[in-house]
Amino acid sequence: TGDSHFDIFLTGDLKKSNFNLMLKSNLKNSYLNIDYLDIVKKNNVKSSIKSEISILEGKIISLKDTYLKIENETYKIGIVEFDKKKVNEVLLKNIQTPSLNLDKLMFSKNEKKTNILVSGKKIDLSNFYNKLQSKTKKNNHINLDITADLIRLNSKISLTGNLNGIIKD
């Protein structure tokens, strides 16, 4: 929320709704809250965002080279791909944040369950777990399959290798 102005560069075929949209913005006068990534950016904090959005036949198919900078911290996602046939499936590649260094994160959801497949070097699940615990609404079943060099569950427990399981309600 807040007052942000975007610089936009558009290329492609607007008649067929096939185009690339490159954008960047100074977010200093905006408030941003991404709960599960534990990102809270207050007003008047130096920050910016840039990304390239690819649209095919009027539908967003990917976001490329997304960078969010908040003061001295950088959050980067190499690509976010949306599956045209499976609307509830999203693939993220090359994610780097202060608490994550992931090669791939696949997220899919249906009425009964949410599937999360993650592989990479470092993942900190402590904030994710805390957010799940504080929810008043029951969650569907969450199937997790995580492979990483460092999987941090909380301040006292870390693992290396593969963690898979189900979180129920």
Tab-separated table of N, CA and C in Angstrom:
chain	number	residue	atom	x	y	z
A	1	THR	N	0.845	-1.176	0.000
A	1	THR	CA	0.000	0.000	0.000
A	1	THR	C	0.885	1.231	0.000
A	2	GLY	N	0.355	2.301	-0.494
A	2	GLY	CA	1.111	3.541	-0.507
A	2	GLY	C	1.193	4.135	-1.890
A	3	ASP	N	2.079	5.081	-2.033
A	3	ASP	CA	2.230	5.817	-3.274
A	3	ASP	C	3.480	5.354	-3.998
A	4	SER	N	3.302	4.586	-5.084
A	4	SER	CA	4.430	4.110	-5.886
A	4	SER	C	4.162	4.421	-7.348
A	5	HIS	N	5.195	4.837	-8.023
A	5	HIS	CA	5.112	5.088	-9.456
A	5	HIS	C	6.016	4.092	-10.151
A	6	PHE	N	5.503	3.473	-11.202
A	6	PHE	CA	6.262	2.465	-11.933
A	6	PHE	C	6.727	3.011	-13.268
A	7	ASP	N	7.974	2.703	-13.620
A	7	ASP	CA	8.480	2.920	-14.967
A	7	ASP	C	8.237	1.621	-15.714
A	8	ILE	N	7.536	1.707	-16.860
A	8	ILE	CA	7.140	0.519	-17.603
A	8	ILE	C	7.642	0.617	-19.033
A	9	PHE	N	8.243	-0.484	-19.514
A	9	PHE	CA	8.681	-0.591	-20.898
A	9	PHE	C	7.976	-1.797	-21.497
A	10	LEU	N	7.209	-1.586	-22.557
A	10	LEU	CA	6.358	-2.612	-23.137
A	10	LEU	C	6.808	-2.929	-24.555
A	11	THR	N	6.981	-4.233	-24.880
A	11	THR	CA	7.299	-4.666	-26.246
A	11	THR	C	6.411	-5.853	-26.596
A	12	GLY	N	6.075	-5.995	-27.864
A	12	GLY	CA	5.316	-7.157	-28.295
A	12	GLY	C	4.168	-6.797	-29.202
A	13	ASP	N	3.225	-7.712	-29.328
A	13	ASP	CA	2.070	-7.574	-30.196
A	13	ASP	C	0.827	-7.379	-29.339
A	14	LEU	N	0.392	-6.149	-29.205
A	14	LEU	CA	-0.758	-5.857	-28.344
A	14	LEU	C	-2.063	-6.412	-28.914
A	15	LYS	N	-2.163	-6.524	-30.249
A	15	LYS	CA	-3.381	-7.058	-30.857
A	15	LYS	C	-3.611	-8.505	-30.457
A	16	LYS	N	-2.538	-9.290	-30.362
A	16	LYS	CA	-2.635	-10.700	-29.981
A	16	LYS	C	-2.459	-10.889	-28.474
A	17	SER	N	-2.231	-9.803	-27.768
A	17	SER	CA	-1.988	-9.833	-26.314
A	17	SER	C	-0.775	-10.683	-25.957
A	18	ASN	N	0.272	-10.588	-26.786
A	18	ASN	CA	1.544	-11.253	-26.517
A	18	ASN	C	2.595	-10.170	-26.336
A	19	PHE	N	3.090	-10.007	-25.118
A	19	PHE	CA	4.086	-8.973	-24.914
A	19	PHE	C	4.874	-9.180	-23.634
A	20	ASN	N	5.967	-8.456	-23.544
A	20	ASN	CA	6.795	-8.414	-22.343
A	20	ASN	C	6.654	-7.036	-21.726
A	21	LEU	N	6.555	-7.027	-20.432
A	21	LEU	CA	6.388	-5.805	-19.678
A	21	LEU	C	7.523	-5.728	-18.671
A	22	MET	N	8.433	-4.797	-18.859
A	22	MET	CA	9.527	-4.608	-17.901
A	22	MET	C	9.134	-3.439	-17.002
A	23	LEU	N	9.275	-3.638	-15.710
A	23	LEU	CA	8.880	-2.573	-14.795
A	23	LEU	C	9.899	-2.407	-13.686
A	24	LYS	N	9.940	-1.201	-13.169
A	24	LYS	CA	10.752	-0.930	-11.980
A	24	LYS	C	10.092	0.206	-11.226
A	25	SER	N	10.339	0.223	-9.938
A	25	SER	CA	9.714	1.238	-9.105
A	25	SER	C	10.542	1.480	-7.851
A	26	ASN	N	10.522	2.701	-7.401
A	26	ASN	CA	11.051	3.084	-6.103
A	26	ASN	C	9.907	2.902	-5.114
A	27	LEU	N	10.080	2.058	-4.132
A	27	LEU	CA	9.013	1.738	-3.179
A	27	LEU	C	9.162	2.469	-1.841
A	28	LYS	N	9.964	3.510	-1.812
A	28	LYS	CA	10.237	4.190	-0.543
A	28	LYS	C	8.952	4.636	0.159
A	29	ASN	N	7.977	5.121	-0.585
A	29	ASN	CA	6.745	5.631	0.016
A	29	ASN	C	5.644	4.591	0.116
A	30	SER	N	6.018	3.314	0.092
A	30	SER	CA	5.032	2.235	0.152
A	30	SER	C	5.255	1.355	1.371
A	31	TYR	N	4.195	0.691	1.773
A	31	TYR	CA	4.238	-0.314	2.822
A	31	TYR	C	4.034	-1.666	2.148
A	32	LEU	N	4.839	-2.666	2.518
A	32	LEU	CA	4.770	-3.988	1.911
A	32	LEU	C	4.838	-5.034	3.009
A	33	ASN	N	3.981	-6.060	2.930
A	33	ASN	CA	3.989	-7.143	3.897
A	33	ASN	C	3.779	-8.459	3.156
A	34	ILE	N	4.815	-9.307	3.125
A	34	ILE	CA	4.719	-10.651	2.558
A	34	ILE	C	4.909	-11.599	3.735
A	35	ASP	N	3.796	-12.048	4.268
A	35	ASP	CA	3.748	-12.755	5.539
A	35	ASP	C	4.657	-13.979	5.597
A	36	TYR	N	4.517	-14.923	4.672
A	36	TYR	CA	5.254	-16.181	4.774
A	36	TYR	C	6.741	-16.038	4.495
A	37	LEU	N	7.173	-14.959	3.849
A	37	LEU	CA	8.604	-14.720	3.668
A	37	LEU	C	9.151	-13.806	4.758
A	38	ASP	N	8.292	-13.430	5.697
A	38	ASP	CA	8.674	-12.575	6.813
A	38	ASP	C	9.281	-11.248	6.329
A	39	ILE	N	8.658	-10.669	5.306
A	39	ILE	CA	9.103	-9.385	4.775
A	39	ILE	C	8.082	-8.322	5.176
A	40	VAL	N	8.533	-7.363	5.942
A	40	VAL	CA	7.720	-6.205	6.265
A	40	VAL	C	8.573	-4.981	5.956
A	41	LYS	N	8.090	-4.164	5.021
A	41	LYS	CA	8.792	-2.949	4.637
A	41	LYS	C	7.899	-1.775	4.976
A	42	LYS	N	8.371	-0.916	5.840
A	42	LYS	CA	7.581	0.235	6.280
A	42	LYS	C	7.776	1.414	5.340
A	43	ASN	N	6.892	2.388	5.451
A	43	ASN	CA	7.019	3.625	4.678
A	43	ASN	C	8.338	4.315	5.003
A	44	ASN	N	8.844	5.058	4.024
A	44	ASN	CA	10.066	5.853	4.154
A	44	ASN	C	11.319	5.019	4.401
A	45	VAL	N	11.301	3.764	3.961
A	45	VAL	CA	12.476	2.905	4.008
A	45	VAL	C	12.937	2.729	2.562
A	46	LYS	N	14.214	2.958	2.316
A	46	LYS	CA	14.764	2.851	0.970
A	46	LYS	C	14.522	1.454	0.416
A	47	SER	N	13.841	1.383	-0.745
A	47	SER	CA	13.527	0.096	-1.346
A	47	SER	C	13.143	0.279	-2.809
A	48	SER	N	13.262	-0.828	-3.559
A	48	SER	CA	12.895	-0.792	-4.975
A	48	SER	C	12.543	-2.192	-5.446
A	49	ILE	N	11.870	-2.247	-6.587
A	49	ILE	CA	11.526	-3.529	-7.207
A	49	ILE	C	11.702	-3.391	-8.708
A	50	LYS	N	12.099	-4.496	-9.340
A	50	LYS	CA	12.117	-4.552	-10.797
A	50	LYS	C	11.809	-5.975	-11.215
A	51	SER	N	11.176	-6.116	-12.383
A	51	SER	CA	10.803	-7.431	-12.873
A	51	SER	C	10.437	-7.326	-14.344
A	52	GLU	N	10.402	-8.487	-15.014
A	52	GLU	CA	9.926	-8.583	-16.390
A	52	GLU	C	8.777	-9.578	-16.404
A	53	ILE	N	7.636	-9.154	-16.903
A	53	ILE	CA	6.443	-9.988	-16.940
A	53	ILE	C	6.176	-10.381	-18.384
A	54	SER	N	6.041	-11.680	-18.647
A	54	SER	CA	5.723	-12.171	-19.992
A	54	SER	C	4.251	-12.558	-20.042
A	55	ILE	N	3.567	-12.034	-21.051
A	55	ILE	CA	2.137	-12.276	-21.218
A	55	ILE	C	1.920	-12.911	-22.585
A	56	LEU	N	1.200	-14.035	-22.602
A	56	LEU	CA	0.908	-14.747	-23.834
A	56	LEU	C	-0.599	-14.933	-23.926
A	57	GLU	N	-1.168	-14.449	-25.026
A	57	GLU	CA	-2.615	-14.513	-25.241
A	57	GLU	C	-3.386	-13.938	-24.051
A	58	GLY	N	-2.869	-12.846	-23.511
A	58	GLY	CA	-3.545	-12.138	-22.425
A	58	GLY	C	-3.369	-12.733	-21.042
A	59	LYS	N	-2.597	-13.802	-20.916
A	59	LYS	CA	-2.391	-14.429	-19.606
A	59	LYS	C	-0.930	-14.321	-19.205
A	60	ILE	N	-0.703	-14.022	-17.934
A	60	ILE	CA	0.667	-13.962	-17.424
A	60	ILE	C	1.221	-15.375	-17.385
A	61	ILE	N	2.378	-15.579	-18.065
A	61	ILE	CA	2.986	-16.910	-18.058
A	61	ILE	C	4.241	-16.956	-17.195
A	62	SER	N	4.892	-15.783	-17.003
A	62	SER	CA	6.082	-15.804	-16.156
A	62	SER	C	6.473	-14.405	-15.693
A	63	LEU	N	7.218	-14.386	-14.608
A	63	LEU	CA	7.912	-13.200	-14.125
A	63	LEU	C	9.382	-13.579	-14.118
A	64	LYS	N	10.224	-12.749	-14.714
A	64	LYS	CA	11.649	-13.060	-14.800
A	64	LYS	C	12.465	-11.998	-14.072
A	65	ASP	N	13.569	-12.436	-13.521
A	65	ASP	CA	14.536	-11.536	-12.894
A	65	ASP	C	13.865	-10.505	-11.985
A	66	THR	N	13.154	-11.016	-10.996
A	66	THR	CA	12.479	-10.143	-10.037
A	66	THR	C	13.431	-9.849	-8.885
A	67	TYR	N	13.660	-8.575	-8.643
A	67	TYR	CA	14.539	-8.121	-7.560
A	67	TYR	C	13.759	-7.169	-6.665
A	68	LEU	N	13.758	-7.460	-5.392
A	68	LEU	CA	13.198	-6.562	-4.392
A	68	LEU	C	14.338	-6.204	-3.457
A	69	LYS	N	14.618	-4.926	-3.334
A	69	LYS	CA	15.670	-4.472	-2.418
A	69	LYS	C	15.016	-3.638	-1.326
A	70	ILE	N	15.332	-3.988	-0.095
A	70	ILE	CA	14.849	-3.243	1.068
A	70	ILE	C	16.074	-2.913	1.901
A	71	GLU	N	16.415	-1.653	1.952
A	71	GLU	CA	17.642	-1.182	2.580
A	71	GLU	C	18.825	-1.990	2.058
A	72	ASN	N	19.476	-2.782	2.888
A	72	ASN	CA	20.655	-3.538	2.460
A	72	ASN	C	20.358	-4.994	2.129
A	73	GLU	N	19.085	-5.400	2.172
A	73	GLU	CA	18.723	-6.785	1.895
A	73	GLU	C	18.149	-6.910	0.486
A	74	THR	N	18.541	-7.989	-0.208
A	74	THR	CA	18.063	-8.237	-1.558
A	74	THR	C	17.294	-9.550	-1.586
A	75	TYR	N	16.149	-9.527	-2.234
A	75	TYR	CA	15.313	-10.697	-2.444
A	75	TYR	C	15.238	-10.898	-3.952
A	76	LYS	N	15.659	-12.072	-4.425
A	76	LYS	CA	15.739	-12.314	-5.868
A	76	LYS	C	15.025	-13.612	-6.222
A	77	ILE	N	14.249	-13.549	-7.315
A	77	ILE	CA	13.655	-14.757	-7.888
A	77	ILE	C	14.009	-14.740	-9.371
A	78	GLY	N	14.724	-15.777	-9.823
A	78	GLY	CA	15.139	-15.852	-11.222
A	78	GLY	C	13.957	-15.921	-12.162
A	79	ILE	N	12.999	-16.814	-11.864
A	79	ILE	CA	11.807	-16.926	-12.706
A	79	ILE	C	10.655	-17.518	-11.903
A	80	VAL	N	9.471	-17.042	-12.192
A	80	VAL	CA	8.223	-17.604	-11.674
A	80	VAL	C	7.429	-18.016	-12.910
A	81	GLU	N	7.124	-19.310	-13.023
A	81	GLU	CA	6.380	-19.808	-14.175
A	81	GLU	C	4.999	-20.273	-13.735
A	82	PHE	N	3.997	-19.845	-14.492
A	82	PHE	CA	2.618	-20.260	-14.249
A	82	PHE	C	2.220	-21.252	-15.330
A	83	ASP	N	1.678	-22.397	-14.937
A	83	ASP	CA	1.272	-23.427	-15.887
A	83	ASP	C	-0.103	-23.074	-16.449
A	84	LYS	N	-0.201	-22.922	-17.780
A	84	LYS	CA	-1.470	-22.552	-18.416
A	84	LYS	C	-2.528	-23.630	-18.228
A	85	LYS	N	-2.112	-24.902	-18.203
A	85	LYS	CA	-3.068	-25.997	-18.088
A	85	LYS	C	-3.441	-26.285	-16.636
A	86	LYS	N	-2.489	-26.072	-15.725
A	86	LYS	CA	-2.740	-26.314	-14.300
A	86	LYS	C	-2.679	-24.962	-13.596
A	87	VAL	N	-3.810	-24.317	-13.474
A	87	VAL	CA	-3.868	-22.954	-12.970
A	87	VAL	C	-3.370	-22.833	-11.531
A	88	ASN	N	-3.517	-23.881	-10.749
A	88	ASN	CA	-3.128	-23.846	-9.339
A	88	ASN	C	-1.701	-24.330	-9.113
A	89	GLU	N	-0.846	-24.265	-10.150
A	89	GLU	CA	0.535	-24.726	-10.018
A	89	GLU	C	1.488	-23.600	-10.406
A	90	VAL	N	2.479	-23.366	-9.547
A	90	VAL	CA	3.463	-22.309	-9.777
A	90	VAL	C	4.852	-22.890	-9.520
A	91	LEU	N	5.795	-22.569	-10.405
A	91	LEU	CA	7.178	-22.997	-10.256
A	91	LEU	C	8.055	-21.762	-10.109
A	92	LEU	N	8.860	-21.718	-9.054
A	92	LEU	CA	9.813	-20.638	-8.843
A	92	LEU	C	11.211	-21.228	-8.908
A	93	LYS	N	12.129	-20.515	-9.573
A	93	LYS	CA	13.505	-20.995	-9.686
A	93	LYS	C	14.471	-19.904	-9.239
A	94	ASN	N	15.588	-20.340	-8.690
A	94	ASN	CA	16.680	-19.461	-8.271
A	94	ASN	C	16.201	-18.351	-7.328
A	95	ILE	N	15.799	-18.764	-6.143
A	95	ILE	CA	15.297	-17.841	-5.125
A	95	ILE	C	16.413	-17.583	-4.120
A	96	GLN	N	16.697	-16.311	-3.890
A	96	GLN	CA	17.712	-15.943	-2.904
A	96	GLN	C	17.172	-14.824	-2.027
A	97	THR	N	17.110	-15.098	-0.736
A	97	THR	CA	16.712	-14.115	0.267
A	97	THR	C	17.682	-14.292	1.439
A	98	PRO	N	17.587	-13.450	2.463
A	98	PRO	CA	18.457	-13.674	3.624
A	98	PRO	C	18.277	-15.039	4.285
A	99	SER	N	17.091	-15.651	4.184
A	99	SER	CA	16.874	-16.949	4.833
A	99	SER	C	16.697	-18.107	3.853
A	100	LEU	N	16.740	-17.849	2.548
A	100	LEU	CA	16.544	-18.898	1.552
A	100	LEU	C	17.604	-18.822	0.465
A	101	ASN	N	18.036	-19.985	-0.002
A	101	ASN	CA	18.860	-20.093	-1.203
A	101	ASN	C	18.383	-21.363	-1.888
A	102	LEU	N	17.421	-21.207	-2.798
A	102	LEU	CA	16.739	-22.345	-3.388
A	102	LEU	C	16.949	-22.410	-4.894
A	103	ASP	N	17.085	-23.621	-5.389
A	103	ASP	CA	17.141	-23.829	-6.831
A	103	ASP	C	15.729	-23.877	-7.410
A	104	LYS	N	14.818	-24.530	-6.677
A	104	LYS	CA	13.478	-24.727	-7.204
A	104	LYS	C	12.462	-24.823	-6.071
A	105	LEU	N	11.293	-24.228	-6.296
A	105	LEU	CA	10.160	-24.362	-5.385
A	105	LEU	C	8.924	-24.558	-6.255
A	106	MET	N	8.294	-25.712	-6.142
A	106	MET	CA	7.071	-26.018	-6.875
A	106	MET	C	5.925	-26.000	-5.885
A	107	PHE	N	4.900	-25.225	-6.203
A	107	PHE	CA	3.746	-25.062	-5.330
A	107	PHE	C	2.505	-25.422	-6.131
A	108	SER	N	1.692	-26.350	-5.615
A	108	SER	CA	0.419	-26.672	-6.260
A	108	SER	C	-0.633	-26.877	-5.182
A	109	LYS	N	-1.873	-26.590	-5.550
A	109	LYS	CA	-2.944	-26.650	-4.568
A	109	LYS	C	-4.233	-27.115	-5.231
A	110	ASN	N	-4.989	-27.943	-4.500
A	110	ASN	CA	-6.344	-28.283	-4.906
A	110	ASN	C	-7.232	-28.194	-3.674
A	111	GLU	N	-8.476	-28.644	-3.782
A	111	GLU	CA	-9.405	-28.505	-2.650
A	111	GLU	C	-8.942	-29.269	-1.412
A	112	LYS	N	-8.239	-30.376	-1.609
A	112	LYS	CA	-7.889	-31.244	-0.494
A	112	LYS	C	-6.507	-31.002	0.089
A	113	LYS	N	-5.540	-30.612	-0.751
A	113	LYS	CA	-4.179	-30.517	-0.224
A	113	LYS	C	-3.350	-29.489	-0.983
A	114	THR	N	-2.263	-29.104	-0.333
A	114	THR	CA	-1.262	-28.231	-0.917
A	114	THR	C	0.031	-29.029	-0.992
A	115	ASN	N	0.674	-29.005	-2.146
A	115	ASN	CA	1.949	-29.703	-2.322
A	115	ASN	C	3.059	-28.673	-2.465
A	116	ILE	N	4.130	-28.856	-1.695
A	116	ILE	CA	5.281	-27.969	-1.768
A	116	ILE	C	6.521	-28.836	-1.961
A	117	LEU	N	7.200	-28.645	-3.089
A	117	LEU	CA	8.423	-29.364	-3.419
A	117	LEU	C	9.539	-28.337	-3.498
A	118	VAL	N	10.593	-28.523	-2.695
A	118	VAL	CA	11.668	-27.539	-2.597
A	118	VAL	C	13.017	-28.242	-2.707
A	119	SER	N	13.943	-27.617	-3.464
A	119	SER	CA	15.316	-28.101	-3.468
A	119	SER	C	16.254	-26.904	-3.517
A	120	GLY	N	17.368	-27.014	-2.811
A	120	GLY	CA	18.311	-25.910	-2.799
A	120	GLY	C	19.388	-26.083	-1.756
A	121	LYS	N	20.006	-24.988	-1.416
A	121	LYS	CA	21.120	-25.011	-0.472
A	121	LYS	C	20.686	-24.697	0.957
A	122	LYS	N	19.796	-23.684	1.115
A	122	LYS	CA	19.422	-23.257	2.471
A	122	LYS	C	17.947	-22.884	2.506
A	123	ILE	N	17.239	-23.415	3.514
A	123	ILE	CA	15.855	-23.026	3.730
A	123	ILE	C	15.606	-22.927	5.231
A	124	ASP	N	14.999	-21.833	5.635
A	124	ASP	CA	14.651	-21.594	7.034
A	124	ASP	C	13.136	-21.697	7.157
A	125	LEU	N	12.658	-22.761	7.793
A	125	LEU	CA	11.222	-23.001	7.936
A	125	LEU	C	10.648	-22.472	9.244
A	126	SER	N	11.463	-21.896	10.106
A	126	SER	CA	10.977	-21.493	11.424
A	126	SER	C	9.862	-20.455	11.315
A	127	ASN	N	9.990	-19.478	10.451
A	127	ASN	CA	8.940	-18.474	10.303
A	127	ASN	C	7.680	-19.075	9.693
A	128	PHE	N	7.848	-19.948	8.691
A	128	PHE	CA	6.720	-20.622	8.054
A	128	PHE	C	5.929	-21.406	9.094
A	129	TYR	N	6.628	-22.156	9.940
A	129	TYR	CA	5.978	-22.949	10.973
A	129	TYR	C	5.257	-22.059	11.982
A	130	ASN	N	5.895	-20.975	12.398
A	130	ASN	CA	5.256	-20.046	13.337
A	130	ASN	C	3.988	-19.446	12.750
A	131	LYS	N	4.003	-19.117	11.461
A	131	LYS	CA	2.818	-18.557	10.812
A	131	LYS	C	1.699	-19.589	10.749
A	132	LEU	N	2.051	-20.848	10.472
A	132	LEU	CA	1.031	-21.898	10.451
A	132	LEU	C	0.397	-22.068	11.829
A	133	GLN	N	1.208	-22.014	12.877
A	133	GLN	CA	0.706	-22.204	14.240
A	133	GLN	C	-0.240	-21.080	14.665
A	134	SER	N	0.010	-19.861	14.184
A	134	SER	CA	-0.793	-18.728	14.631
A	134	SER	C	-2.076	-18.553	13.833
A	135	LYS	N	-2.283	-19.326	12.785
A	135	LYS	CA	-3.502	-19.219	11.981
A	135	LYS	C	-4.686	-19.737	12.778
A	136	THR	N	-5.801	-19.022	12.701
A	136	THR	CA	-7.008	-19.500	13.366
A	136	THR	C	-7.807	-20.401	12.437
A	137	LYS	N	-7.700	-20.178	11.127
A	137	LYS	CA	-8.385	-21.009	10.147
A	137	LYS	C	-7.565	-22.280	9.923
A	138	LYS	N	-8.233	-23.408	9.857
A	138	LYS	CA	-7.544	-24.677	9.608
A	138	LYS	C	-7.023	-24.707	8.180
A	139	ASN	N	-5.825	-25.247	8.018
A	139	ASN	CA	-5.221	-25.415	6.701
A	139	ASN	C	-5.588	-26.782	6.150
A	140	ASN	N	-5.605	-26.894	4.838
A	140	ASN	CA	-5.716	-28.208	4.222
A	140	ASN	C	-4.455	-28.983	4.557
A	141	HIS	N	-4.425	-30.217	4.150
A	141	HIS	CA	-3.197	-30.998	4.299
A	141	HIS	C	-2.114	-30.359	3.439
A	142	ILE	N	-0.923	-30.251	3.990
A	142	ILE	CA	0.216	-29.727	3.248
A	142	ILE	C	1.230	-30.851	3.122
A	143	ASN	N	1.518	-31.258	1.884
A	143	ASN	CA	2.546	-32.266	1.619
A	143	ASN	C	3.850	-31.538	1.345
A	144	LEU	N	4.881	-31.849	2.118
A	144	LEU	CA	6.187	-31.222	1.948
A	144	LEU	C	7.211	-32.238	1.466
A	145	ASP	N	8.045	-31.812	0.529
A	145	ASP	CA	9.197	-32.597	0.106
A	145	ASP	C	10.335	-31.607	-0.091
A	146	ILE	N	11.255	-31.586	0.873
A	146	ILE	CA	12.319	-30.585	0.901
A	146	ILE	C	13.670	-31.280	0.869
A	147	THR	N	14.527	-30.848	-0.040
A	147	THR	CA	15.896	-31.337	-0.107
A	147	THR	C	16.815	-30.128	-0.104
A	148	ALA	N	17.712	-30.061	0.883
A	148	ALA	CA	18.610	-28.905	0.980
A	148	ALA	C	19.843	-29.265	1.810
A	149	ASP	N	20.890	-28.473	1.609
A	149	ASP	CA	22.104	-28.629	2.400
A	149	ASP	C	21.872	-28.209	3.845
A	150	LEU	N	20.968	-27.241	4.051
A	150	LEU	CA	20.619	-26.791	5.399
A	150	LEU	C	19.125	-26.529	5.456
A	151	ILE	N	18.430	-27.283	6.312
A	151	ILE	CA	17.005	-27.095	6.553
A	151	ILE	C	16.871	-26.693	8.010
A	152	ARG	N	16.542	-25.445	8.257
A	152	ARG	CA	16.411	-24.951	9.633
A	152	ARG	C	14.942	-25.026	10.030
A	153	LEU	N	14.646	-25.821	11.054
A	153	LEU	CA	13.274	-25.968	11.534
A	153	LEU	C	12.936	-24.927	12.597
A	154	ASN	N	13.897	-24.658	13.464
A	154	ASN	CA	13.748	-23.605	14.478
A	154	ASN	C	15.152	-23.237	14.955
A	155	SER	N	15.253	-22.443	16.002
A	155	SER	CA	16.570	-21.981	16.447
A	155	SER	C	17.448	-23.115	16.994
A	156	LYS	N	16.854	-24.265	17.331
A	156	LYS	CA	17.621	-25.357	17.917
A	156	LYS	C	17.783	-26.574	17.004
A	157	ILE	N	16.959	-26.692	15.959
A	157	ILE	CA	16.991	-27.898	15.128
A	157	ILE	C	17.233	-27.541	13.668
A	158	SER	N	18.290	-28.128	13.101
A	158	SER	CA	18.605	-27.993	11.679
A	158	SER	C	18.919	-29.371	11.132
A	159	LEU	N	18.631	-29.571	9.860
A	159	LEU	CA	18.863	-30.848	9.208
A	159	LEU	C	19.623	-30.633	7.910
A	160	THR	N	20.199	-31.710	7.423
A	160	THR	CA	20.814	-31.732	6.099
A	160	THR	C	20.214	-32.923	5.365
A	161	GLY	N	19.836	-32.737	4.097
A	161	GLY	CA	19.321	-33.847	3.305
A	161	GLY	C	17.905	-33.633	2.861
A	162	ASN	N	17.052	-34.644	3.125
A	162	ASN	CA	15.677	-34.625	2.635
A	162	ASN	C	14.699	-34.714	3.798
A	163	LEU	N	13.690	-33.889	3.747
A	163	LEU	CA	12.622	-33.888	4.739
A	163	LEU	C	11.326	-33.962	3.976
A	164	ASN	N	10.531	-34.982	4.234
A	164	ASN	CA	9.206	-35.004	3.621
A	164	ASN	C	8.203	-35.468	4.627
A	165	GLY	N	7.006	-34.979	4.442
A	165	GLY	CA	5.953	-35.321	5.379
A	165	GLY	C	4.687	-34.558	5.081
A	166	ILE	N	3.740	-34.674	5.984
A	166	ILE	CA	2.431	-34.049	5.822
A	166	ILE	C	2.116	-33.242	7.072
A	167	ILE	N	1.633	-32.036	6.866
A	167	ILE	CA	1.116	-31.219	7.957
A	167	ILE	C	-0.404	-31.279	7.819
A	168	LYS	N	-1.067	-31.778	8.845
A	168	LYS	CA	-2.519	-31.912	8.798
A	168	LYS	C	-3.165	-30.844	9.662
A	169	ASP	N	-4.110	-30.126	9.074
A	169	ASP	CA	-4.861	-29.082	9.766
A	169	ASP	C	-3.953	-28.143	10.544
